[in-house]
Tab-separated table of C-alpha atoms in Angstrom:
chain	number	residue	atom	x	y	z
B	1	MET	CA	-44.129	11.656	6.503
B	2	GLU	CA	-46.063	8.576	7.514
B	3	LEU	CA	-46.575	8.352	11.278
B	4	ILE	CA	-47.281	4.675	11.859
B	5	LEU	CA	-46.834	4.457	15.616
B	6	ASN	CA	-46.715	7.137	18.311
B	7	LYS	CA	-47.518	5.482	21.654
B	8	ASP	CA	-44.859	7.152	23.770
B	9	LYS	CA	-41.570	9.032	23.730
B	10	PRO	CA	-38.777	6.619	22.767
B	11	GLN	CA	-35.668	6.428	24.896
B	12	VAL	CA	-33.620	5.119	21.972
B	13	LEU	CA	-34.414	6.349	18.456
B	14	LEU	CA	-33.000	4.143	15.667
B	15	ILE	CA	-32.548	5.643	12.181
B	16	ALA	CA	-33.061	2.853	9.642
B	17	GLU	CA	-31.986	3.729	6.088
B	18	GLY	CA	-33.604	1.303	3.645
B	19	THR	CA	-33.911	-1.473	6.224
B	20	TYR	CA	-36.224	-2.180	9.198
B	21	PRO	CA	-39.130	-2.778	9.188
B	22	TYR	CA	-39.778	-2.601	5.399
B	23	ILE	CA	-36.863	-4.685	4.106
B	24	ARG	CA	-35.598	-8.004	5.477
B	25	GLY	CA	-31.862	-8.482	5.828
B	26	GLY	CA	-28.962	-8.544	8.270
B	27	VAL	CA	-29.313	-4.975	9.562
B	28	SER	CA	-33.074	-5.378	9.936
B	29	THR	CA	-32.529	-8.596	11.890
B	30	TRP	CA	-30.044	-6.755	14.096
B	31	ILE	CA	-32.525	-3.936	14.801
B	32	ASP	CA	-35.378	-6.348	15.519
B	33	ASP	CA	-33.195	-8.417	17.826
B	34	LEU	CA	-31.923	-5.343	19.655
B	35	ILE	CA	-35.443	-4.074	20.342
B	36	ARG	CA	-36.867	-7.452	21.383
B	37	GLY	CA	-33.842	-8.223	23.552
B	38	MET	CA	-34.285	-5.105	25.712
B	39	GLU	CA	-37.921	-5.103	26.744
B	40	GLU	CA	-37.176	-2.593	29.497
B	41	ILE	CA	-36.238	0.114	26.960
B	42	LYS	CA	-38.708	2.050	24.807
B	43	PHE	CA	-37.509	2.235	21.198
B	44	GLY	CA	-38.447	4.349	18.224
B	45	VAL	CA	-37.580	3.877	14.542
B	46	VAL	CA	-37.341	6.467	11.780
B	47	PHE	CA	-37.350	4.679	8.424
B	48	LEU	CA	-35.639	6.457	5.507
B	49	GLY	CA	-36.695	5.059	2.138
B	50	SER	CA	-36.281	6.026	-1.498
B	51	ARG	CA	-39.887	6.262	-2.791
B	52	ARG	CA	-43.106	5.020	-1.213
B	53	GLU	CA	-43.862	2.691	-4.133
B	54	ASP	CA	-40.531	0.885	-3.706
B	55	TYR	CA	-41.807	-0.928	-0.584
B	56	GLU	CA	-44.584	-3.469	-0.178
B	57	GLY	CA	-45.247	-2.803	3.499
B	58	ILE	CA	-43.969	-3.706	6.946
B	59	ARG	CA	-42.259	-7.118	6.966
B	60	TYR	CA	-41.948	-7.649	10.723
B	61	ASN	CA	-44.326	-8.124	13.624
B	62	LEU	CA	-43.588	-4.988	15.594
B	63	PRO	CA	-42.378	-5.537	19.189
B	64	GLU	CA	-44.432	-4.127	22.090
B	65	ASN	CA	-41.585	-1.874	23.237
B	66	LEU	CA	-41.404	-0.188	19.814
B	67	VAL	CA	-43.369	2.926	20.744
B	68	TYR	CA	-42.641	5.216	17.782
B	69	LEU	CA	-42.375	4.504	14.045
B	70	SER	CA	-42.353	7.011	11.202
B	71	ALA	CA	-41.386	6.650	7.537
B	72	PHE	CA	-39.868	9.289	5.266
B	73	TYR	CA	-38.977	9.079	1.565
B	74	LEU	CA	-36.001	10.934	0.115
B	75	PHE	CA	-36.806	10.872	-3.605
B	76	GLU	CA	-40.527	11.498	-3.884
B	77	GLU	CA	-41.316	13.959	-6.668
B	78	LYS	CA	-44.677	14.926	-5.204
B	79	GLU	CA	-42.995	16.188	-2.041
B	80	LYS	CA	-41.121	18.834	-4.006
B	81	PRO	CA	-42.465	22.414	-4.056
B	82	LYS	CA	-44.003	23.603	-7.323
B	83	PRO	CA	-41.518	25.264	-9.717
B	84	ARG	CA	-41.492	29.071	-9.726
B	85	TYR	CA	-38.997	31.835	-10.428
B	86	ILE	CA	-36.896	32.744	-7.367
B	87	GLU	CA	-33.986	35.176	-7.303
B	88	GLY	CA	-32.179	33.479	-4.400
B	89	ASP	CA	-30.074	34.928	-1.600
B	90	LYS	CA	-26.582	35.974	-2.718
B	91	GLU	CA	-25.052	35.633	0.754
B	92	ALA	CA	-26.475	32.161	1.230
B	93	PHE	CA	-24.988	30.917	-2.022
B	94	THR	CA	-21.660	32.475	-1.044
B	95	ILE	CA	-21.767	30.156	1.982
B	96	ILE	CA	-22.532	27.233	-0.330
B	97	GLU	CA	-19.521	28.112	-2.484
B	98	LYS	CA	-17.358	28.164	0.643
B	99	LEU	CA	-18.799	24.826	1.732
B	100	HIS	CA	-18.135	23.332	-1.697
B	101	LYS	CA	-14.512	24.494	-1.624
B	102	LEU	CA	-13.985	22.970	1.814
B	103	LEU	CA	-15.350	19.676	0.510
B	104	LYS	CA	-13.210	19.920	-2.605
B	105	ASP	CA	-10.128	20.464	-0.405
B	106	ASP	CA	-11.160	17.467	1.721
B	107	LYS	CA	-11.651	19.578	4.844
B	108	SER	CA	-14.894	17.992	5.893
B	109	GLU	CA	-14.146	18.595	9.568
B	110	ALA	CA	-14.514	22.320	8.869
B	111	ILE	CA	-18.009	21.947	7.415
B	112	ILE	CA	-19.346	20.546	10.674
B	113	ASN	CA	-19.670	24.104	11.894
B	114	LEU	CA	-21.711	25.065	8.836
B	115	ILE	CA	-24.097	22.141	8.796
B	116	ASP	CA	-27.260	22.427	10.821
B	117	GLU	CA	-30.891	21.979	9.951
B	118	ASN	CA	-31.491	25.761	9.983
B	119	PHE	CA	-28.984	26.203	7.177
B	120	PHE	CA	-31.084	23.952	4.953
B	121	THR	CA	-34.503	25.162	6.093
B	122	ASN	CA	-33.905	28.895	6.655
B	123	GLU	CA	-30.752	30.134	4.933
B	124	VAL	CA	-30.960	28.181	1.673
B	125	LYS	CA	-34.467	26.803	1.402
B	126	TYR	CA	-35.328	23.693	-0.587
B	127	GLU	CA	-37.068	25.595	-3.371
B	128	ASP	CA	-34.148	28.050	-3.554
B	129	PHE	CA	-31.844	25.121	-4.250
B	130	LEU	CA	-34.252	23.667	-6.816
B	131	TYR	CA	-35.434	26.757	-8.690
B	132	SER	CA	-33.547	29.959	-7.888
B	133	LYS	CA	-31.466	31.987	-10.317
B	134	ARG	CA	-28.602	31.915	-7.777
B	135	ALA	CA	-28.662	28.115	-7.729
B	136	TRP	CA	-28.500	28.014	-11.525
B	137	GLU	CA	-25.590	30.473	-11.548
B	138	HIS	CA	-23.818	28.451	-8.861
B	139	ILE	CA	-24.060	25.227	-10.857
B	140	VAL	CA	-22.918	26.992	-14.052
B	141	ASN	CA	-19.970	28.463	-12.135
B	142	MET	CA	-18.982	25.087	-10.686
B	143	TYR	CA	-19.238	23.461	-14.103
B	144	SER	CA	-16.904	26.071	-15.616
B	145	LYS	CA	-14.485	26.178	-12.676
B	146	TYR	CA	-13.902	22.462	-12.336
B	147	GLY	CA	-13.738	21.709	-16.035
B	148	ALA	CA	-16.258	18.918	-16.129
B	149	THR	CA	-16.002	16.985	-19.386
B	150	GLU	CA	-19.558	15.654	-19.460
B	151	PRO	CA	-22.371	17.663	-21.086
B	152	PHE	CA	-23.744	20.441	-18.903
B	153	VAL	CA	-27.217	18.919	-18.776
B	154	ASP	CA	-25.698	15.759	-17.257
B	155	TYR	CA	-23.708	17.759	-14.736
B	156	PHE	CA	-26.777	19.798	-13.790
B	157	TRP	CA	-28.982	16.795	-13.015
B	158	ASN	CA	-26.162	15.113	-11.183
B	159	VAL	CA	-25.754	18.057	-8.811
B	160	ARG	CA	-29.511	18.304	-8.332
B	161	ASN	CA	-30.078	14.631	-7.586
B	162	LEU	CA	-27.019	14.228	-5.422
B	163	HIS	CA	-27.781	17.111	-3.063
B	164	THR	CA	-31.589	17.069	-2.934
B	165	PRO	CA	-31.796	14.499	-0.080
B	166	LEU	CA	-29.790	16.818	2.187
B	167	TRP	CA	-32.681	19.305	2.213
B	168	VAL	CA	-35.188	16.495	2.680
B	169	VAL	CA	-33.218	15.080	5.615
B	170	ALA	CA	-32.926	18.536	7.208
B	171	GLN	CA	-36.722	18.860	7.060
B	172	ILE	CA	-37.099	15.387	8.573
B	173	ALA	CA	-34.885	16.488	11.468
B	174	LYS	CA	-37.514	19.110	12.305
B	175	GLU	CA	-40.449	16.686	12.116
B	176	VAL	CA	-39.094	13.779	14.188
B	177	GLY	CA	-40.613	13.551	17.670
B	178	ASP	CA	-38.733	13.788	20.958
B	179	PHE	CA	-36.310	11.078	22.182
B	180	ASP	CA	-33.427	10.601	24.630
B	181	LEU	CA	-30.734	9.025	22.467
B	182	VAL	CA	-30.287	8.602	18.701
B	183	HIS	CA	-28.634	5.453	17.332
B	184	SER	CA	-27.814	5.034	13.652
B	185	PRO	CA	-26.849	1.632	12.165
B	186	SER	CA	-24.955	3.324	9.308
B	187	THR	CA	-23.393	6.559	8.126
B	188	GLY	CA	-24.904	7.866	4.838
B	189	TYR	CA	-28.206	9.735	5.055
B	190	ALA	CA	-29.086	7.970	8.341
B	191	GLY	CA	-25.817	9.128	9.885
B	192	PHE	CA	-26.348	12.637	8.515
B	193	LEU	CA	-29.848	12.814	10.028
B	194	SER	CA	-28.497	11.539	13.341
B	195	ALA	CA	-25.782	14.214	13.279
B	196	LEU	CA	-28.408	16.923	12.681
B	197	LEU	CA	-30.589	15.541	15.488
B	198	LYS	CA	-27.666	15.466	17.879
B	199	ARG	CA	-26.782	19.037	17.022
B	200	SER	CA	-30.311	20.446	17.197
B	201	ARG	CA	-31.731	18.393	20.098
B	202	LYS	CA	-28.484	18.161	22.069
B	203	LYS	CA	-28.926	14.402	22.571
B	204	PRO	CA	-26.268	11.643	22.503
B	205	PHE	CA	-25.553	9.939	19.169
B	206	ILE	CA	-24.331	6.332	18.862
B	207	LEU	CA	-23.161	5.087	15.460
B	208	THR	CA	-22.909	1.372	14.637
B	209	GLU	CA	-21.552	0.414	11.202
B	210	HIS	CA	-22.398	-3.094	10.022
B	211	GLY	CA	-20.546	-2.792	6.758
B	212	ILE	CA	-18.527	0.284	5.911
B	213	TYR	CA	-21.232	2.375	4.230
B	214	THR	CA	-18.806	4.502	2.200
B	215	ARG	CA	-16.970	1.484	0.831
B	216	GLU	CA	-20.194	-0.351	0.019
B	217	ARG	CA	-21.495	2.667	-1.909
B	218	LYS	CA	-18.223	2.643	-3.879
B	219	ILE	CA	-18.839	-1.001	-4.739
B	220	ASP	CA	-22.439	-0.241	-5.703
B	221	LEU	CA	-21.243	2.493	-8.048
B	222	MET	CA	-18.606	0.280	-9.615
B	223	ASN	CA	-21.146	-2.471	-10.261
B	224	ALA	CA	-24.214	-0.388	-10.987
B	225	PRO	CA	-25.662	-1.440	-14.357
B	226	TRP	CA	-26.872	2.113	-14.925
B	227	LEU	CA	-23.202	3.155	-15.029
B	228	SER	CA	-22.042	0.462	-17.395
B	229	ASP	CA	-22.809	2.431	-20.566
B	230	GLU	CA	-20.908	5.443	-19.301
B	231	LYS	CA	-24.119	7.178	-18.315
B	232	LEU	CA	-25.722	7.651	-14.946
B	233	LEU	CA	-29.482	7.870	-15.190
B	234	LEU	CA	-31.211	9.134	-12.096
B	235	TYR	CA	-34.773	10.176	-12.566
B	236	LYS	CA	-34.139	12.981	-15.033
B	237	GLY	CA	-30.476	13.249	-15.789
B	238	SER	CA	-27.406	11.424	-16.944
B	239	VAL	CA	-23.732	12.099	-16.356
B	240	GLY	CA	-20.346	10.862	-17.490
B	241	LEU	CA	-19.056	7.751	-15.750
B	242	SER	CA	-15.637	8.455	-14.272
B	243	ALA	CA	-16.432	12.002	-13.151
B	244	MET	CA	-19.687	10.801	-11.671
B	245	LYS	CA	-18.049	8.043	-9.681
B	246	ARG	CA	-15.630	10.523	-8.182
B	247	VAL	CA	-18.361	12.988	-7.300
B	248	TRP	CA	-20.643	10.391	-5.725
B	249	THR	CA	-17.809	8.691	-3.878
B	250	ARG	CA	-16.564	11.979	-2.462
B	251	PHE	CA	-20.093	12.872	-1.409
B	252	PHE	CA	-20.569	9.686	0.609
B	253	ILE	CA	-17.090	9.978	2.144
B	254	HIS	CA	-17.992	13.441	3.421
B	255	LEU	CA	-21.353	12.270	4.742
B	256	GLY	CA	-19.462	9.564	6.613
B	257	LYS	CA	-17.037	12.076	8.087
B	258	VAL	CA	-19.891	14.250	9.311
B	259	ALA	CA	-21.381	11.255	11.141
B	260	TYR	CA	-17.970	10.256	12.556
B	261	ALA	CA	-17.354	13.796	13.801
B	262	GLU	CA	-20.730	14.131	15.529
B	263	ALA	CA	-21.094	10.618	16.997
B	264	ASP	CA	-20.253	10.148	20.677
B	265	ILE	CA	-19.403	6.477	20.173
B	266	ILE	CA	-18.523	4.712	16.888
B	267	ILE	CA	-19.061	0.957	16.919
B	268	SER	CA	-17.774	-1.639	14.482
B	269	LEU	CA	-18.376	-5.386	14.504
B	270	PHE	CA	-14.748	-6.506	14.284
B	271	ASN	CA	-11.264	-5.027	14.520
B	272	GLY	CA	-10.666	-4.879	10.766
B	273	ALA	CA	-13.733	-2.653	10.347
B	274	ARG	CA	-12.563	-0.407	13.186
B	275	GLU	CA	-9.273	0.143	11.373
B	276	ILE	CA	-11.134	1.049	8.177
B	277	GLN	CA	-13.308	3.540	10.077
B	278	ILE	CA	-10.186	5.207	11.447
B	279	SER	CA	-8.667	5.349	7.955
B	280	TYR	CA	-11.830	7.181	6.808
B	281	GLY	CA	-11.412	9.798	9.523
B	282	ALA	CA	-13.028	8.393	12.673
B	283	ASP	CA	-11.431	9.375	15.992
B	284	PRO	CA	-9.732	6.230	17.402
B	285	GLU	CA	-10.724	7.287	20.924
B	286	LYS	CA	-14.404	6.979	19.989
B	287	CYS	CA	-14.109	3.628	18.195
B	288	ILE	CA	-15.045	0.394	19.956
B	289	VAL	CA	-15.913	-3.132	18.776
B	290	ILE	CA	-19.141	-4.960	19.681
B	291	PRO	CA	-19.608	-8.232	17.744
B	292	ASN	CA	-23.018	-9.497	16.729
B	293	GLY	CA	-24.534	-12.400	18.611
B	294	VAL	CA	-27.264	-14.979	17.959
B	295	ASN	CA	-29.720	-16.949	20.070
B	296	VAL	CA	-27.646	-20.120	20.337
B	297	ASN	CA	-30.167	-22.068	22.442
B	298	LYS	CA	-32.966	-21.439	19.943
B	299	LEU	CA	-30.848	-22.558	16.994
B	300	LEU	CA	-29.582	-25.629	18.823
B	301	GLU	CA	-33.100	-26.991	18.313
B	302	ALA	CA	-32.424	-26.843	14.577
B	303	TYR	CA	-29.140	-28.673	15.179
B	304	LYS	CA	-30.983	-31.479	17.003
B	305	ARG	CA	-33.235	-31.969	13.956
B	306	ARG	CA	-30.335	-32.596	11.581
B	307	PRO	CA	-30.321	-35.930	9.697
B	308	PRO	CA	-27.442	-38.410	10.314
B	309	HIS	CA	-26.048	-37.869	6.814
B	310	ILE	CA	-24.713	-34.667	5.221
B	311	PRO	CA	-27.364	-33.214	2.878
B	312	LYS	CA	-25.772	-32.384	-0.494
B	313	VAL	CA	-27.306	-28.932	-0.405
B	314	VAL	CA	-25.413	-25.626	-0.332
B	315	ALA	CA	-27.526	-22.714	0.910
B	316	LEU	CA	-26.846	-19.039	0.379
B	317	ILE	CA	-29.013	-17.098	2.831
B	318	GLY	CA	-29.192	-13.469	1.813
B	319	ARG	CA	-30.888	-10.851	-0.322
B	320	VAL	CA	-30.693	-11.305	-4.103
B	321	VAL	CA	-28.710	-8.146	-4.818
B	322	PRO	CA	-25.406	-7.510	-6.631
B	323	ILE	CA	-23.338	-7.012	-3.465
B	324	LYS	CA	-24.106	-10.654	-2.517
B	325	ASP	CA	-22.729	-11.757	-5.921
B	326	ILE	CA	-25.343	-14.458	-6.458
B	327	LYS	CA	-24.062	-14.959	-10.012
B	328	THR	CA	-20.737	-16.320	-8.768
B	329	PHE	CA	-22.659	-18.752	-6.556
B	330	ILE	CA	-24.605	-19.961	-9.596
B	331	LYS	CA	-21.372	-20.458	-11.558
B	332	ALA	CA	-19.850	-22.352	-8.608
B	333	MET	CA	-22.920	-24.597	-8.482
B	334	LYS	CA	-22.444	-25.434	-12.163
B	335	LEU	CA	-18.932	-26.697	-11.348
B	336	LEU	CA	-20.122	-28.537	-8.219
B	337	VAL	CA	-22.921	-30.364	-10.041
B	338	GLU	CA	-20.356	-31.646	-12.546
B	339	LYS	CA	-18.533	-33.308	-9.605
B	340	ILE	CA	-21.570	-34.208	-7.458
B	341	PRO	CA	-24.622	-34.588	-9.730
B	342	GLU	CA	-27.109	-34.821	-6.838
B	343	ALA	CA	-25.950	-31.528	-5.312
B	344	GLU	CA	-28.345	-28.582	-5.099
B	345	GLY	CA	-27.894	-24.861	-4.447
B	346	TRP	CA	-30.572	-22.918	-2.576
B	347	VAL	CA	-30.792	-19.136	-2.527
B	348	VAL	CA	-32.819	-18.230	0.548
B	349	GLY	CA	-33.798	-14.593	0.791
B	350	PRO	CA	-35.926	-11.779	-0.651
B	351	THR	CA	-35.810	-11.364	-4.437
B	352	ASP	CA	-37.789	-8.126	-4.750
B	353	GLU	CA	-35.156	-5.553	-3.797
B	354	ASP	CA	-33.492	-5.561	-7.233
B	355	PRO	CA	-35.875	-7.243	-9.730
B	356	GLU	CA	-33.533	-6.640	-12.664
B	357	TYR	CA	-30.640	-8.411	-10.955
B	358	TYR	CA	-32.947	-11.261	-9.924
B	359	ALA	CA	-34.023	-11.643	-13.557
B	360	GLU	CA	-30.368	-11.773	-14.619
B	361	CYS	CA	-29.712	-14.520	-12.055
B	362	LEU	CA	-32.678	-16.550	-13.327
B	363	TYR	CA	-31.402	-16.145	-16.875
B	364	LEU	CA	-27.926	-17.334	-15.861
B	365	VAL	CA	-29.462	-20.400	-14.190
B	366	LYS	CA	-31.311	-21.159	-17.422
B	367	VAL	CA	-28.272	-20.607	-19.648
B	368	LEU	CA	-26.210	-22.976	-17.487
B	369	GLY	CA	-28.984	-25.599	-17.479
B	370	LEU	CA	-29.361	-25.487	-13.693
B	371	GLU	CA	-33.151	-25.062	-13.448
B	372	GLU	CA	-33.425	-28.274	-11.379
B	373	LYS	CA	-30.305	-27.597	-9.326
B	374	VAL	CA	-30.379	-23.934	-8.266
B	375	LYS	CA	-33.566	-22.876	-6.503
B	376	PHE	CA	-34.696	-19.460	-5.270
B	377	LEU	CA	-36.786	-20.086	-2.162
B	378	GLY	CA	-37.521	-16.492	-1.081
B	379	PHE	CA	-37.615	-15.632	2.596
B	380	GLN	CA	-37.662	-18.660	4.906
B	381	ARG	CA	-37.248	-19.178	8.652
B	382	VAL	CA	-33.586	-19.950	9.145
B	383	GLU	CA	-34.344	-22.637	11.750
B	384	ASP	CA	-36.405	-24.482	9.116
B	385	ILE	CA	-33.665	-24.324	6.492
B	386	LEU	CA	-30.583	-25.245	8.529
B	387	PRO	CA	-31.436	-28.924	9.220
B	388	LYS	CA	-31.898	-29.497	5.470
B	389	VAL	CA	-28.541	-28.213	4.213
B	390	GLY	CA	-24.969	-29.476	4.322
B	391	LEU	CA	-23.222	-26.139	3.907
B	392	LEU	CA	-23.900	-22.459	4.156
B	393	THR	CA	-22.143	-20.124	1.785
B	394	LEU	CA	-21.667	-16.403	1.257
B	395	THR	CA	-20.263	-15.173	-2.047
B	396	SER	CA	-20.508	-11.475	-1.157
B	397	ILE	CA	-18.113	-8.789	-2.307
B	398	SER	CA	-18.661	-6.875	0.941
B	399	GLU	CA	-19.924	-7.879	4.385
B	400	GLY	CA	-19.770	-6.762	7.981
B	401	MET	CA	-20.368	-9.582	10.442
B	402	PRO	CA	-23.012	-11.698	8.701
B	403	TYR	CA	-25.746	-13.080	10.938
B	404	THR	CA	-26.291	-16.045	8.655
B	405	VAL	CA	-22.813	-17.431	9.326
B	406	LEU	CA	-23.357	-17.235	13.100
B	407	GLU	CA	-26.850	-18.703	12.829
B	408	GLY	CA	-25.501	-21.509	10.669
B	409	PHE	CA	-22.793	-22.262	13.236
B	410	ALA	CA	-25.386	-22.459	16.009
B	411	GLY	CA	-27.410	-24.828	13.816
B	412	GLY	CA	-24.352	-27.052	13.245
B	413	VAL	CA	-23.663	-26.033	9.626
B	414	PRO	CA	-20.110	-25.200	8.416
B	415	CYS	CA	-19.648	-22.293	6.031
B	416	VAL	CA	-17.702	-21.502	2.855
B	417	ALA	CA	-17.414	-17.731	2.387
B	418	THR	CA	-15.515	-15.163	0.410
B	419	ASP	CA	-12.755	-13.273	2.188
B	420	VAL	CA	-14.747	-10.163	3.100
B	421	GLY	CA	-15.679	-8.441	6.340
B	422	SER	CA	-15.294	-10.675	9.357
B	423	CYS	CA	-15.790	-13.969	7.461
B	424	ARG	CA	-12.149	-15.033	7.884
B	425	GLN	CA	-12.314	-14.303	11.611
B	426	LEU	CA	-15.553	-16.246	11.998
B	427	ILE	CA	-14.439	-19.281	9.998
B	428	TYR	CA	-10.745	-19.562	10.957
B	429	GLY	CA	-10.870	-17.797	14.349
B	430	GLY	CA	-9.165	-14.525	15.107
B	431	LEU	CA	-10.560	-12.925	18.231
B	432	ASN	CA	-7.725	-14.324	20.365
B	433	GLU	CA	-5.464	-17.340	20.745
B	434	GLU	CA	-8.249	-19.393	22.297
B	435	ASP	CA	-10.442	-18.702	19.286
B	436	ILE	CA	-7.691	-19.601	16.801
B	437	LYS	CA	-6.969	-22.876	18.617
B	438	LEU	CA	-10.531	-24.019	18.028
B	439	GLY	CA	-9.593	-24.518	14.371
B	440	LYS	CA	-11.593	-23.875	11.235
B	441	ALA	CA	-15.347	-24.003	10.757
B	442	GLY	CA	-15.289	-24.117	6.959
B	443	GLU	CA	-13.285	-22.507	4.191
B	444	VAL	CA	-12.535	-18.979	2.968
B	445	VAL	CA	-11.900	-18.241	-0.719
B	446	SER	CA	-11.242	-15.129	-2.780
B	447	VAL	CA	-14.033	-12.898	-4.046
B	448	LYS	CA	-15.515	-14.047	-7.392
B	449	ASP	CA	-13.562	-17.324	-7.253
B	450	ALA	CA	-16.189	-19.756	-8.560
B	451	ASN	CA	-13.605	-22.550	-8.913
B	452	GLY	CA	-12.416	-22.112	-5.340
B	453	LEU	CA	-15.963	-22.128	-4.031
B	454	ALA	CA	-16.884	-25.280	-5.956
B	455	GLU	CA	-13.746	-27.118	-4.802
B	456	SER	CA	-14.439	-26.190	-1.180
B	457	TYR	CA	-18.085	-27.245	-1.448
B	458	ALA	CA	-17.089	-30.609	-2.930
B	459	LYS	CA	-14.352	-31.215	-0.375
B	460	LEU	CA	-16.578	-30.559	2.632
B	461	LEU	CA	-19.628	-32.378	1.268
B	462	THR	CA	-17.648	-35.562	0.521
B	463	ASP	CA	-15.162	-35.668	3.429
B	464	GLU	CA	-17.331	-36.531	6.432
B	465	SER	CA	-14.441	-36.373	8.906
B	466	LEU	CA	-13.504	-32.855	7.796
B	467	TRP	CA	-17.158	-31.740	7.789
B	468	LYS	CA	-17.714	-33.000	11.353
B	469	SER	CA	-14.542	-31.307	12.567
B	470	CYS	CA	-15.749	-28.007	11.064
B	471	GLN	CA	-19.198	-28.506	12.572
B	472	LYS	CA	-17.698	-29.065	16.038
B	473	THR	CA	-15.607	-25.902	15.737
B	474	ALA	CA	-18.580	-23.888	14.479
B	475	LEU	CA	-20.728	-24.885	17.437
B	476	GLU	CA	-17.999	-24.197	19.971
B	477	ARG	CA	-17.035	-20.824	18.459
B	478	VAL	CA	-20.551	-19.396	18.431
B	479	LYS	CA	-21.260	-20.578	21.978
B	480	ARG	CA	-18.079	-19.083	23.420
B	481	PHE	CA	-17.796	-15.805	21.530
B	482	TYR	CA	-20.964	-14.794	19.677
B	483	SER	CA	-23.953	-15.305	21.963
B	484	ARG	CA	-26.992	-13.023	21.884
B	485	GLU	CA	-26.705	-12.522	25.629
B	486	ALA	CA	-23.225	-10.984	25.345
B	487	PHE	CA	-24.310	-8.822	22.397
B	488	LEU	CA	-27.327	-7.448	24.277
B	489	GLU	CA	-25.409	-6.894	27.492
B	490	ASN	CA	-22.837	-4.758	25.676
B	491	TYR	CA	-25.531	-2.487	24.232
B	492	ARG	CA	-27.501	-2.443	27.479
B	493	LYS	CA	-24.455	-1.057	29.297
B	494	LEU	CA	-23.870	1.499	26.553
B	495	TYR	CA	-27.474	2.734	26.526
B	496	SER	CA	-27.617	2.736	30.307
B	497	GLY	CA	-24.548	4.955	30.516
B	498	PHE	CA	-25.977	7.601	28.187
B	499	LEU	CA	-29.543	7.440	29.535
B	500	SER	CA	-28.491	7.680	33.187
B	501	TRP	CA	-26.173	10.539	32.279
B	502	GLN	CA	-29.196	12.477	31.030
B	503	ALA	CA	-31.410	11.680	34.022
């Protein structure tokens, strides 16, 4: 563990899996905005990362009311105990077999009663799972029972790598300092840790899902290059593709159900996401919707600095990672430049999260002869970028409620986005009749539709009347329905209810 900050006991402890304050992105922006917007509340953050060397350091100026910050890493080899022969406890592995059967029969609600940090730290210890004879026999038994078709060595490393973080998270649950309320911005390992903390510390647990974690992990697995050759390589092992996808998918579904079962309140950003949460097992009585909001007044300054003409620049503000489908944006820009030679495409966001994917994007730009037309600008202040662009775009294959669309609206920039998450609601309206009557603030096209994107870019960049109509709608929609003040007030009331209940 790295204890970076320990000034006071936090009232609200946020569990940030792979996000704030080490990685920039939508969820990190949300966390930073939440903390800064409620100066009267003392916050803490527990960062869950993969390995220490995967991060270059803290990317945010930490707010004054952030009083606790610690970082933990789930896949660090040096944190593992040294290998040694262990017999293992027969009764404990009988419980594991029972747990595995419940998961196999999709009865994850039953495992809630079995999962607590003491199970992982006392009954089946980390080194028992890693090195004991019982663990080996259990994996051999599972391999034989469920008729896995991949080689045993692949199956073995799969089981090891998939389950190891559970023991690490259980240990983290013991090391985290005191707090009044735990708030996780996702299910996954962050949601699992929050569920353990709720159980062991008897504190309220709020869950906010920006995207649907389980579905996004499915997409990651489907698009992961390390699965494309029908092998999954993860540190030491490799496993067959289709079986692996099923195992990993089922694992994340169950982690999600644990978080849903333990959370006191489950928040989504729009109604469509709430329905998906319920379909994954969330209790409808716990599920509420709180949309994101942006600082409209601050971004209106960017709007005032816009030039009189429409810049022929399309900007994609986001991380350069596969789920943002930057490659489809590059292909769409190739088609747009054929129609509007002076057009440019800017990718504005960090490029270091997935260096291999970034390299593939650069190669595609080169192959298509777009070196002078598609530019990767890295992280930039959004208020500096907005006055210089004619359109924002998102080509993602999964989203929640993207901040960049709302920020673009407040800066007077229409958006062309793929039909994912809340993009249709934001661009065409959908909250209520009043919202729908405002009209459209851009265009929505299908996922991976480079032709559709290019046609929409060209139409909006060349039809000034249409562009101005979309700009007017964008400004009006964000002012009426997606202000930062409303967003903060919703969470303030929620926190206040739980914190006063404990007083």
